[in-house]
Amino acid sequence: MNDSKIIFAGPVGSGKTTAIATLSDEPPVCTNQIATDMTKVRKSKTTVAMDYGTMTLDAKEKIHLYGTPGQERFNFMWDILTTNGLGLILLLDNTRRDPLNDMSFFLESFKDYINETSIAIGITQTDIAPLLKMNRYQQKLKQHGVSSAIFEVDARSFNDMSQLVQALLFSIDPGLEYSA
Ligand SMILES: Nc1nc2c(ncn2[C@@H]2O[C@H](COP(=O)(O)OP(=O)(O)OP(=O)(O)O)[C@@H](O)[C@H]2O)c(=O)[nH]1
Ligand SMILES: [Mg+2]
């Protein structure tokens, strides 16, 4: 797999598939299947393997976007997809019961990858459930020893998602620029 890739992770319904569809230059590849379990309560379809899209960096270089399945039972894909790459975008769904706990879970699950690369965090669905105080997220990040940009985003918004990608790229190399 190409080195110029970004991984999207986060719980079911946090907007990973939507974000890749929003950002991708080409129609994305997705592996959404009808949900047959608890996931169904939240939405009808869920990713079972991965999402894939691309975007152009610096008018020349392509960045490959990979979305992971949110369901833990597909977590073998998390390891497969986090080989190499530039960094991780963690999407958290603010309507879930405990988004701070979700953040801890994913920081822990992707710990090695985050240590080797970089991370940026987007909190979605804040139009439905009001955002917890941002400093609660910052404190939790600190407890994990992680430094990350963190924004309220809507995965359906190109502007929001490209801001998040830019923050990730900036944390890797302030010279990298994404030409939206
Ligand atoms: N209201 C609102 N809806 C959002 C926002 N961000 C994403 N969505 C919607 O939330 C849903 C997210 O679904 P997906 O993109 O399939 O979520 P996912 O993270 O890929 O989920 P899994 O593949 O099951 O892990 C979609 O219906 C989006 O349109 C937001 O900020 N506000
Ligand atoms: Mg998905």
Coordinates of C-alpha atoms and ligand atoms in Angstrom, one line a residue:
M1 CA 0.0 0.0 0.0
N2 CA 1.1 3.5 -0.7
D3 CA 2.9 5.6 1.9
S4 CA 0.8 8.7 1.1
K5 CA -2.3 7.5 2.9
I6 CA -4.5 8.7 5.7
I7 CA -6.5 6.4 7.8
F8 CA -10.0 7.3 9.2
A9 CA -11.0 5.6 12.4
G10 CA -13.7 6.0 15.0
P11 CA -16.9 4.4 16.3
V12 CA -19.9 3.3 14.3
G13 CA -21.7 6.2 12.8
S14 CA -19.0 8.8 13.4
G15 CA -18.9 9.6 9.7
K16 CA -15.8 7.8 8.3
T17 CA -17.5 6.6 5.2
T18 CA -19.3 9.9 4.7
A19 CA -16.0 11.8 5.2
I20 CA -14.2 9.8 2.5
A21 CA -17.1 10.3 0.1
T22 CA -17.0 14.1 0.9
L23 CA -13.3 14.4 0.3
S24 CA -12.6 12.0 -2.5
D25 CA -11.8 13.3 -6.0
E26 CA -13.2 10.1 -7.5
P27 CA -16.3 8.1 -6.5
P28 CA -15.2 6.3 -3.4
V29 CA -15.1 2.5 -3.0
C30 CA -17.0 1.4 0.1
T31 CA -18.0 -1.9 1.6
N32 CA -21.2 -0.9 3.3
Q33 CA -23.5 -3.7 4.1
I34 CA -26.9 -3.8 5.7
A35 CA -26.4 -3.9 9.5
T36 CA -27.9 -6.9 11.1
D37 CA -26.9 -6.3 14.7
M38 CA -27.0 -3.5 17.3
T39 CA -25.5 -1.1 14.7
K40 CA -28.9 -1.1 13.0
V41 CA -30.3 1.0 15.8
R42 CA -28.0 3.8 14.7
K43 CA -28.1 3.4 10.9
S44 CA -29.0 0.9 8.3
K45 CA -25.6 0.3 6.7
T46 CA -22.1 -0.2 8.2
T47 CA -18.6 -0.7 6.8
V48 CA -17.5 -4.3 6.9
A49 CA -14.0 -4.0 5.4
M50 CA -12.9 -0.6 4.3
D51 CA -13.6 2.6 2.4
Y52 CA -11.2 4.0 -0.2
G53 CA -10.9 7.4 -1.9
T54 CA -8.3 9.7 -3.1
M55 CA -7.5 13.4 -3.0
T56 CA -4.8 15.5 -4.6
L57 CA -2.1 17.1 -2.6
D58 CA -0.1 20.0 -3.9
A59 CA -1.7 19.6 -7.4
K60 CA 0.6 16.6 -8.1
E61 CA 0.7 14.0 -5.3
K62 CA -2.3 11.8 -4.6
I63 CA -3.3 11.0 -1.1
H64 CA -5.1 7.7 -0.5
L65 CA -7.9 7.8 2.0
Y66 CA -8.7 4.6 3.9
G67 CA -11.7 4.2 6.2
T68 CA -11.8 1.5 8.8
P69 CA -14.9 -0.3 10.0
G70 CA -16.2 1.1 13.3
Q71 CA -17.4 -2.2 14.6
E72 CA -14.8 -3.9 16.8
R73 CA -15.6 -7.3 15.4
F74 CA -13.9 -6.1 12.2
N75 CA -10.8 -4.8 14.0
F76 CA -8.5 -7.2 12.1
M77 CA -8.9 -4.6 9.3
W78 CA -7.5 -1.9 11.6
D79 CA -4.1 -3.6 11.7
I80 CA -4.2 -4.3 7.9
L81 CA -5.0 -0.7 7.0
T82 CA -2.5 1.0 9.4
T83 CA 0.5 -0.3 7.5
N84 CA 2.6 2.7 6.7
G85 CA 0.8 6.0 5.9
L86 CA 0.9 9.6 7.0
G87 CA -1.4 9.6 10.0
L88 CA -4.8 9.0 11.5
I89 CA -8.0 11.1 11.5
L90 CA -10.1 10.1 14.4
L91 CA -13.8 10.9 14.1
L92 CA -16.0 10.9 17.3
D93 CA -19.8 11.0 17.3
N94 CA -21.0 13.4 19.9
T95 CA -24.5 11.7 20.1
R96 CA -23.0 8.5 21.5
R97 CA -23.3 7.8 25.2
D98 CA -19.7 8.6 26.1
P99 CA -17.6 10.2 23.4
L100 CA -14.7 10.7 25.8
N101 CA -14.6 7.0 26.5
D102 CA -14.8 6.4 22.7
M103 CA -11.8 8.7 22.3
S104 CA -9.8 6.8 24.9
F105 CA -10.7 3.5 23.3
F106 CA -9.5 4.5 19.9
L107 CA -6.4 6.3 21.1
E108 CA -5.5 3.0 22.9
S109 CA -6.4 0.8 19.9
F110 CA -4.4 2.8 17.5
K111 CA -1.6 3.8 20.0
D112 CA 1.3 2.4 18.0
Y113 CA 0.2 3.9 14.8
I114 CA -0.4 7.3 16.4
N115 CA 3.0 7.2 18.1
E116 CA 4.7 6.5 14.7
T117 CA 2.7 9.0 12.8
S118 CA 0.3 11.9 13.6
I119 CA -3.3 12.4 14.5
A120 CA -6.1 15.0 14.1
I121 CA -9.5 14.6 15.7
G122 CA -13.0 15.7 14.4
I123 CA -16.1 15.6 16.6
T124 CA -19.2 15.1 14.5
Q125 CA -23.0 15.4 15.1
T126 CA -22.5 18.4 17.3
D127 CA -25.6 19.9 15.6
I128 CA -27.6 17.1 17.2
A129 CA -25.9 16.8 20.6
P130 CA -24.1 19.8 22.0
L131 CA -20.4 19.6 22.3
L132 CA -18.8 18.6 25.6
K133 CA -16.5 21.3 26.8
M134 CA -13.4 21.2 24.5
N135 CA -11.1 21.2 27.5
R136 CA -12.6 17.8 28.6
Y137 CA -11.2 16.4 25.3
Q138 CA -8.0 18.2 25.8
Q139 CA -7.5 16.8 29.3
K140 CA -8.2 13.3 28.1
L141 CA -5.7 13.7 25.3
K142 CA -3.1 14.8 27.8
Q143 CA -3.8 11.8 30.0
H144 CA -3.0 9.7 26.9
G145 CA 0.2 11.7 26.2
V146 CA -1.2 12.6 22.8
S147 CA -1.1 16.0 21.2
S148 CA -3.7 16.5 18.5
A149 CA -5.7 19.2 16.7
I150 CA -9.3 18.8 17.6
F151 CA -12.3 20.4 15.8
E152 CA -16.1 20.2 15.6
V153 CA -16.8 18.9 12.1
D154 CA -19.7 17.7 10.0
A155 CA -18.5 14.8 7.9
R156 CA -20.8 16.0 5.1
S157 CA -19.0 19.3 4.8
F158 CA -16.1 19.5 2.4
N159 CA -14.8 22.6 4.2
D160 CA -14.8 21.0 7.6
M161 CA -13.2 17.8 6.4
S162 CA -10.5 19.5 4.4
Q163 CA -9.7 21.7 7.4
L164 CA -9.1 18.5 9.4
V165 CA -6.9 17.0 6.7
Q166 CA -4.9 20.2 6.5
A167 CA -4.4 20.1 10.3
L168 CA -3.1 16.6 10.1
L169 CA -0.8 17.4 7.2
F170 CA 0.4 20.5 9.0
S171 CA 1.2 18.5 12.1
I172 CA 3.3 16.1 10.0
D173 CA 5.1 18.8 8.0
P174 CA 4.1 22.5 8.1
G175 CA 5.4 22.7 4.5
L176 CA 2.8 20.3 3.1
E177 CA -0.2 21.9 1.6
Y178 CA -3.4 20.5 0.4
S179 CA -4.8 22.3 -2.7
A180 CA -8.6 22.1 -2.2
Ligands
LIG1 N1 -26.5 15.6 11.6 C1 -25.3 15.2 11.3 N2 -25.1 14.1 10.6 C2 -23.8 13.7 10.3 C3 -22.7 14.5 10.7 N3 -21.6 13.8 10.2 C4 -22.0 12.7 9.6 N4 -23.4 12.6 9.6 C5 -24.2 11.6 9.2 O1 -24.0 10.5 10.0 C6 -24.0 9.2 9.3 C7 -22.6 8.6 9.4 O2 -22.6 7.4 8.8 P1 -21.3 6.7 8.2 O3 -20.5 7.7 7.4 O4 -21.7 5.5 7.5 O5 -20.5 6.3 9.5 P2 -19.2 5.4 9.6 O6 -18.3 6.0 10.6 O7 -18.7 5.0 8.3 O8 -19.9 4.1 10.4 P3 -19.4 2.5 10.3 O9 -18.9 2.2 8.9 O10 -20.6 1.8 10.7 O11 -18.3 2.4 11.4 C8 -24.3 9.6 7.9 O12 -25.7 9.4 7.7 C9 -23.9 11.1 7.8 O13 -24.7 11.8 6.8 C10 -22.9 15.7 11.4 O14 -22.0 16.4 11.8 N5 -24.2 16.0 11.7
MG2 MG -18.3 3.3 7.4

